[in-house]
């Protein structure tokens, strides 16, 4: 009887781990989508409205996802890999350009970079959509069988 309970608990734990990994991947894609939208709207702001950056950030935070909103508000943790996180940090560090032309070139460059990064994450998410939960359940069942 306890063997069956251990097996069920291991399967549920594996399911939870798989669900966590799947949600993390969804959060990564949402962060990159918000970042791409931020770049597009920032370019429009530079060309037209010319709002100060803090005011623009506060307006964008109202419609951004939770992870990007936290990033803009000061929590500098990025739900991406370390190298992609450094690219995001270098983009935001470069927003302190002196002239409007430099800022436009900076935004255009990072639009291309983030389009490639976003395409890579979207491709991985499409391939691995249901894999995490299935592997989590399978690993949980395997560990449960070893304990029984």
mmCIF file of C-alpha atoms in Angstrom, residues 66-115:
data_model
loop_
_atom_site.group_PDB
_atom_site.id
_atom_site.type_symbol
_atom_site.label_atom_id
_atom_site.label_comp_id
_atom_site.label_asym_id
_atom_site.label_seq_id
_atom_site.Cartn_x
_atom_site.Cartn_y
_atom_site.Cartn_z
ATOM 1 C CA UNK A 66 4.495 40.627 -15.213
ATOM 2 C CA UNK A 67 8.131 39.605 -15.767
ATOM 3 C CA UNK A 68 8.902 42.542 -18.081
ATOM 4 C CA UNK A 69 7.115 44.927 -15.738
ATOM 5 C CA UNK A 70 9.277 43.728 -12.861
ATOM 6 C CA UNK A 71 12.388 44.148 -14.998
ATOM 7 C CA UNK A 72 11.504 47.744 -15.845
ATOM 8 C CA UNK A 73 10.683 48.539 -12.207
ATOM 9 C CA UNK A 74 14.137 47.618 -10.984
ATOM 10 C CA UNK A 75 14.151 43.850 -10.478
ATOM 11 C CA UNK A 76 16.888 43.088 -12.998
ATOM 12 C CA UNK A 77 16.384 39.343 -13.158
ATOM 13 C CA UNK A 78 15.688 38.144 -16.687
ATOM 14 C CA UNK A 79 13.908 34.827 -17.324
ATOM 15 C CA UNK A 80 16.335 34.095 -20.182
ATOM 16 C CA UNK A 81 19.712 32.404 -20.423
ATOM 17 C CA UNK A 82 22.745 34.211 -19.012
ATOM 18 C CA UNK A 83 24.047 35.326 -22.414
ATOM 19 C CA UNK A 84 20.642 36.602 -23.524
ATOM 20 C CA UNK A 85 20.263 38.356 -20.173
ATOM 21 C CA UNK A 86 23.544 40.169 -20.810
ATOM 22 C CA UNK A 87 22.257 41.279 -24.215
ATOM 23 C CA UNK A 88 19.102 42.674 -22.582
ATOM 24 C CA UNK A 89 21.213 44.465 -19.958
ATOM 25 C CA UNK A 90 23.492 45.949 -22.620
ATOM 26 C CA UNK A 91 20.447 47.242 -24.501
ATOM 27 C CA UNK A 92 19.079 49.049 -21.461
ATOM 28 C CA UNK A 93 22.544 50.372 -20.578
ATOM 29 C CA UNK A 94 22.834 51.820 -24.087
ATOM 30 C CA UNK A 95 19.618 53.822 -23.802
ATOM 31 C CA UNK A 96 21.640 56.673 -22.339
ATOM 32 C CA UNK A 97 22.749 57.827 -25.822
ATOM 33 C CA UNK A 98 23.635 61.461 -26.375
ATOM 34 C CA UNK A 99 21.731 62.177 -29.576
ATOM 35 C CA UNK A 100 18.492 61.022 -31.132
ATOM 36 C CA UNK A 101 20.314 59.540 -34.135
ATOM 37 C CA UNK A 102 22.489 57.383 -31.873
ATOM 38 C CA UNK A 103 19.394 56.214 -30.017
ATOM 39 C CA UNK A 104 17.636 55.308 -33.268
ATOM 40 C CA UNK A 105 20.666 53.283 -34.446
ATOM 41 C CA UNK A 106 20.842 51.601 -31.038
ATOM 42 C CA UNK A 107 17.163 50.646 -31.157
ATOM 43 C CA UNK A 108 17.355 49.403 -34.752
ATOM 44 C CA UNK A 109 20.382 47.239 -33.973
ATOM 45 C CA UNK A 110 18.738 45.644 -30.959
ATOM 46 C CA UNK A 111 15.481 45.136 -32.848
ATOM 47 C CA UNK A 112 17.417 42.872 -35.203
ATOM 48 C CA UNK A 113 19.225 41.115 -32.353
ATOM 49 C CA UNK A 114 16.068 40.496 -30.344
ATOM 50 C CA UNK A 115 14.176 39.350 -33.439
#
